[in-house]
Amino acid sequence: MKSVLITGGAGFIGSNLIRFLIDKYKDYRIINYDSLTYAGNLSNLEKISNKNYFFVKGDICDYSLVKKTFEKYKIDTVIHLAAESHVDRSIKDPLSFAQTNIIGTINLLEIARTFWGKDFLNKVFYHISTDEVYGSLGKKGYFSETSSYDPHSPYSASKASSDHFVRSYKDSYALPVLISNCSNNYGPYQFPEKIIPLVINNIINKAPIPIYGKGDNIRDWLYVEDHIRAIDLILHKGLIGETYLIGASNEWKNIDLVKYLILETDKLLDREKGFSDKLITYIKDRPGHDIRYGIDASKLKNNLGWKPLFSFEKGIIETINWYLLNNKWLKNVASGEYRDYYKEHYF
Ligand code: NAD
Ligand code: TDX
């Protein structure tokens, strides 16, 4: 039996990961440690009723609460997802990104190292990171595990720094670590500040769809469930100390992506073809906007046998349908009403 601390488990990827692990590993003890920022929402996990699942409301920067949690649940595995994750917010408020993404990560590393002592047998600290640490590609080439770090936003700089700290704990203390850097995810439970749920939400509400610059920046999209399956594989079969890149070779120009979302969402809403085209609104570009991300995931594919199961067509339809069916969830997180509820219960 493993005792797994998942940080950021109430967020988009974390909640999808917890549901997957609880379903697949009935005997694992899963501890979801999350401070419930605007992006964390326990209704993402409300259908879980499992005696091996525990929630701790706490900040990863809180040394004494993280330490107590390690002691109480005898943590042997950490999957670290908690982060401030939105690039635009990082440009407005870089300090909170440095605090959570850098200091929070060091805090966890230090507690894992001291709590586990010298006995690192069957222990693992798995750090979930992003391809944005590698910066921006031109028309050709792909990121790989040997690409140089070249972050351009406070978000990606803070994630790059956290990656370096994780690696330093491997080299300085022999802490058993794993790192994966994934491309852009999409799917159910993503906060509607990120482009895909934001566009779906604005189509539903007939609101303007903001496109930075000319809309010709490129992102490499992966369905969240394929990311989760990669995390599962890396956790159980990955070589300790290694880094793995995750991506589905699914690059889309932002404007093409938005037009595709409009086409499919209008269809599902029974609107005439092209109805929502008029919502497209070009706005001032994001500062430091990376041109292109593209992943070479051959290490993960060749060494661990991973491959994505969702085509983009299938993943997008699942995603749009989920947001249409869960319009109450969407309205709730977009309005912030759920935060008042949590204030009553947890603050
Ligand atoms: P998210 O913003 O949806 O969720 C982040 C979670 O972390 C929230 O539940 C939030 O409450 C929690 N959190 C934030 N600060 C905290 C703190 N100080 N202490 C405790 N909990 C805190 O993010 P996401 O999209 O699910 O991303 C999860 C991880 O995956 C992040 O580390 C991110 O960098 C990485 N990642 C995301 C993507 C993507 O496309 N979303 C791609 C690659 C990597
Ligand atoms: O309103 C918008 N208009 C727009 O044109 C928003 C929110 C975004 N965009 C563009 C910017 C990007 O080129 O769409 C693209 C995707 O933007 P985001 O959804 O904000 O994602 P990105 O900046 O690529 O970062 C994401 O992917 C990697 C996540 O937020 C990170 O957490 C993850 O690490």
JSON list of C-alpha atoms and ligand atoms in Angstrom, two decimals, residues 7-14 33-41 58-61 80-85 100 128-131 155 159 182-186 189-191 193-194 227, ligand 1:
[
{"chain": "A", "resi": 7, "resn": "THR", "atom": "CA", "xyz": [-0.67, 18.63, -3.74]},
{"chain": "A", "resi": 8, "resn": "GLY", "atom": "CA", "xyz": [-3.10, 20.77, -5.73]},
{"chain": "A", "resi": 9, "resn": "GLY", "atom": "CA", "xyz": [-5.61, 17.91, -5.89]},
{"chain": "A", "resi": 10, "resn": "ALA", "atom": "CA", "xyz": [-8.61, 20.27, -6.02]},
{"chain": "A", "resi": 11, "resn": "GLY", "atom": "CA", "xyz": [-7.44, 21.88, -9.26]},
{"chain": "A", "resi": 12, "resn": "PHE", "atom": "CA", "xyz": [-7.98, 20.83, -12.87]},
{"chain": "A", "resi": 13, "resn": "ILE", "atom": "CA", "xyz": [-5.32, 18.16, -13.38]},
{"chain": "A", "resi": 14, "resn": "GLY", "atom": "CA", "xyz": [-5.12, 17.19, -9.69]},
{"chain": "A", "resi": 33, "resn": "TYR", "atom": "CA", "xyz": [-3.37, 18.71, 0.17]},
{"chain": "A", "resi": 34, "resn": "ASP", "atom": "CA", "xyz": [-4.72, 21.96, -1.28]},
{"chain": "A", "resi": 35, "resn": "SER", "atom": "CA", "xyz": [-5.15, 25.52, -0.04]},
{"chain": "A", "resi": 36, "resn": "LEU", "atom": "CA", "xyz": [-8.27, 26.04, -2.24]},
{"chain": "A", "resi": 37, "resn": "THR", "atom": "CA", "xyz": [-7.24, 29.18, -4.09]},
{"chain": "A", "resi": 38, "resn": "TYR", "atom": "CA", "xyz": [-9.67, 30.54, -6.70]},
{"chain": "A", "resi": 39, "resn": "ALA", "atom": "CA", "xyz": [-8.57, 27.59, -8.91]},
{"chain": "A", "resi": 40, "resn": "GLY", "atom": "CA", "xyz": [-9.18, 24.88, -6.32]},
{"chain": "A", "resi": 41, "resn": "ASN", "atom": "CA", "xyz": [-12.69, 23.60, -5.94]},
{"chain": "A", "resi": 58, "resn": "GLY", "atom": "CA", "xyz": [-3.38, 23.84, 3.66]},
{"chain": "A", "resi": 59, "resn": "ASP", "atom": "CA", "xyz": [-0.75, 25.92, 1.94]},
{"chain": "A", "resi": 60, "resn": "ILE", "atom": "CA", "xyz": [2.33, 24.09, 0.64]},
{"chain": "A", "resi": 61, "resn": "CYS", "atom": "CA", "xyz": [4.40, 26.95, 2.13]},
{"chain": "A", "resi": 80, "resn": "HIS", "atom": "CA", "xyz": [3.35, 17.68, -6.56]},
{"chain": "A", "resi": 81, "resn": "LEU", "atom": "CA", "xyz": [0.88, 19.64, -8.70]},
{"chain": "A", "resi": 82, "resn": "ALA", "atom": "CA", "xyz": [0.00, 22.63, -6.49]},
{"chain": "A", "resi": 83, "resn": "ALA", "atom": "CA", "xyz": [0.92, 25.81, -8.30]},
{"chain": "A", "resi": 84, "resn": "GLU", "atom": "CA", "xyz": [-0.25, 29.15, -9.47]},
{"chain": "A", "resi": 85, "resn": "SER", "atom": "CA", "xyz": [-0.82, 28.13, -13.06]},
{"chain": "A", "resi": 100, "resn": "THR", "atom": "CA", "xyz": [3.85, 29.09, -4.22]},
{"chain": "A", "resi": 128, "resn": "ILE", "atom": "CA", "xyz": [4.62, 17.88, -12.28]},
{"chain": "A", "resi": 129, "resn": "SER", "atom": "CA", "xyz": [5.92, 20.60, -14.57]},
{"chain": "A", "resi": 130, "resn": "THR", "atom": "CA", "xyz": [5.32, 22.27, -17.89]},
{"chain": "A", "resi": 131, "resn": "ASP", "atom": "CA", "xyz": [6.88, 22.54, -21.34]},
{"chain": "A", "resi": 155, "resn": "TYR", "atom": "CA", "xyz": [4.90, 31.63, -14.39]},
{"chain": "A", "resi": 159, "resn": "LYS", "atom": "CA", "xyz": [8.22, 26.52, -12.74]},
{"chain": "A", "resi": 182, "resn": "CYS", "atom": "CA", "xyz": [3.74, 18.40, -20.20]},
{"chain": "A", "resi": 183, "resn": "SER", "atom": "CA", "xyz": [2.20, 20.43, -22.99]},
{"chain": "A", "resi": 184, "resn": "ASN", "atom": "CA", "xyz": [-1.13, 22.33, -22.75]},
{"chain": "A", "resi": 185, "resn": "ASN", "atom": "CA", "xyz": [-3.93, 20.24, -21.24]},
{"chain": "A", "resi": 186, "resn": "TYR", "atom": "CA", "xyz": [-7.66, 20.51, -21.88]},
{"chain": "A", "resi": 189, "resn": "TYR", "atom": "CA", "xyz": [-12.90, 20.79, -14.66]},
{"chain": "A", "resi": 190, "resn": "GLN", "atom": "CA", "xyz": [-10.45, 23.32, -16.17]},
{"chain": "A", "resi": 191, "resn": "PHE", "atom": "CA", "xyz": [-10.91, 26.82, -14.79]},
{"chain": "A", "resi": 193, "resn": "GLU", "atom": "CA", "xyz": [-9.50, 31.47, -17.55]},
{"chain": "A", "resi": 194, "resn": "LYS", "atom": "CA", "xyz": [-7.56, 29.06, -19.81]},
{"chain": "A", "resi": 227, "resn": "HIS", "atom": "CA", "xyz": [-1.70, 13.27, -19.21]},
{"chain": "B", "resi": 1, "resn": "NAD", "atom": "P1", "xyz": [-4.92, 24.64, -11.44]},
{"chain": "B", "resi": 1, "resn": "NAD", "atom": "O1", "xyz": [-4.63, 26.11, -11.33]},
{"chain": "B", "resi": 1, "resn": "NAD", "atom": "O2", "xyz": [-6.21, 24.19, -12.03]},
{"chain": "B", "resi": 1, "resn": "NAD", "atom": "O3", "xyz": [-4.83, 24.00, -9.97]},
{"chain": "B", "resi": 1, "resn": "NAD", "atom": "C1", "xyz": [-3.85, 24.34, -9.05]},
{"chain": "B", "resi": 1, "resn": "NAD", "atom": "C2", "xyz": [-4.27, 23.82, -7.67]},
{"chain": "B", "resi": 1, "resn": "NAD", "atom": "O4", "xyz": [-3.21, 24.14, -6.74]},
{"chain": "B", "resi": 1, "resn": "NAD", "atom": "C3", "xyz": [-5.56, 24.45, -7.14]},
{"chain": "B", "resi": 1, "resn": "NAD", "atom": "O5", "xyz": [-6.40, 23.46, -6.60]},
{"chain": "B", "resi": 1, "resn": "NAD", "atom": "C4", "xyz": [-5.07, 25.40, -6.05]},
{"chain": "B", "resi": 1, "resn": "NAD", "atom": "O6", "xyz": [-6.00, 25.59, -5.01]},
{"chain": "B", "resi": 1, "resn": "NAD", "atom": "C5", "xyz": [-3.80, 24.70, -5.56]},
{"chain": "B", "resi": 1, "resn": "NAD", "atom": "N1", "xyz": [-2.84, 25.61, -4.97]},
{"chain": "B", "resi": 1, "resn": "NAD", "atom": "C6", "xyz": [-2.38, 26.79, -5.49]},
{"chain": "B", "resi": 1, "resn": "NAD", "atom": "N2", "xyz": [-1.51, 27.37, -4.63]},
{"chain": "B", "resi": 1, "resn": "NAD", "atom": "C7", "xyz": [-1.42, 26.53, -3.56]},
{"chain": "B", "resi": 1, "resn": "NAD", "atom": "C8", "xyz": [-0.67, 26.58, -2.34]},
{"chain": "B", "resi": 1, "resn": "NAD", "atom": "N3", "xyz": [0.14, 27.59, -2.07]},
{"chain": "B", "resi": 1, "resn": "NAD", "atom": "N4", "xyz": [-0.79, 25.55, -1.48]},
{"chain": "B", "resi": 1, "resn": "NAD", "atom": "C9", "xyz": [-1.63, 24.50, -1.75]},
{"chain": "B", "resi": 1, "resn": "NAD", "atom": "N5", "xyz": [-2.36, 24.42, -2.86]},
{"chain": "B", "resi": 1, "resn": "NAD", "atom": "C10", "xyz": [-2.26, 25.42, -3.76]},
{"chain": "B", "resi": 1, "resn": "NAD", "atom": "O7", "xyz": [-3.67, 24.03, -12.19]},
{"chain": "B", "resi": 1, "resn": "NAD", "atom": "P2", "xyz": [-3.61, 22.78, -13.21]},
{"chain": "B", "resi": 1, "resn": "NAD", "atom": "O8", "xyz": [-3.85, 23.27, -14.56]},
{"chain": "B", "resi": 1, "resn": "NAD", "atom": "O9", "xyz": [-4.38, 21.65, -12.64]},
{"chain": "B", "resi": 1, "resn": "NAD", "atom": "O10", "xyz": [-2.04, 22.45, -13.11]},
{"chain": "B", "resi": 1, "resn": "NAD", "atom": "C11", "xyz": [-1.54, 21.56, -12.14]},
{"chain": "B", "resi": 1, "resn": "NAD", "atom": "C12", "xyz": [-0.03, 21.45, -12.29]},
{"chain": "B", "resi": 1, "resn": "NAD", "atom": "O11", "xyz": [0.28, 20.98, -13.60]},
{"chain": "B", "resi": 1, "resn": "NAD", "atom": "C13", "xyz": [0.71, 22.78, -12.12]},
{"chain": "B", "resi": 1, "resn": "NAD", "atom": "O12", "xyz": [1.90, 22.52, -11.41]},
{"chain": "B", "resi": 1, "resn": "NAD", "atom": "C14", "xyz": [1.00, 23.21, -13.55]},
{"chain": "B", "resi": 1, "resn": "NAD", "atom": "O13", "xyz": [2.18, 23.98, -13.61]},
{"chain": "B", "resi": 1, "resn": "NAD", "atom": "C15", "xyz": [1.18, 21.87, -14.24]},
{"chain": "B", "resi": 1, "resn": "NAD", "atom": "N6", "xyz": [0.87, 21.85, -15.69]},
{"chain": "B", "resi": 1, "resn": "NAD", "atom": "C16", "xyz": [-0.35, 22.30, -16.13]},
{"chain": "B", "resi": 1, "resn": "NAD", "atom": "C17", "xyz": [-0.64, 22.25, -17.49]},
{"chain": "B", "resi": 1, "resn": "NAD", "atom": "C18", "xyz": [-1.96, 22.72, -18.03]},
{"chain": "B", "resi": 1, "resn": "NAD", "atom": "O14", "xyz": [-2.11, 22.82, -19.26]},
{"chain": "B", "resi": 1, "resn": "NAD", "atom": "N7", "xyz": [-2.96, 23.01, -17.20]},
{"chain": "B", "resi": 1, "resn": "NAD", "atom": "C19", "xyz": [0.32, 21.76, -18.38]},
{"chain": "B", "resi": 1, "resn": "NAD", "atom": "C20", "xyz": [1.54, 21.31, -17.89]},
{"chain": "B", "resi": 1, "resn": "NAD", "atom": "C21", "xyz": [1.80, 21.36, -16.53]}
]
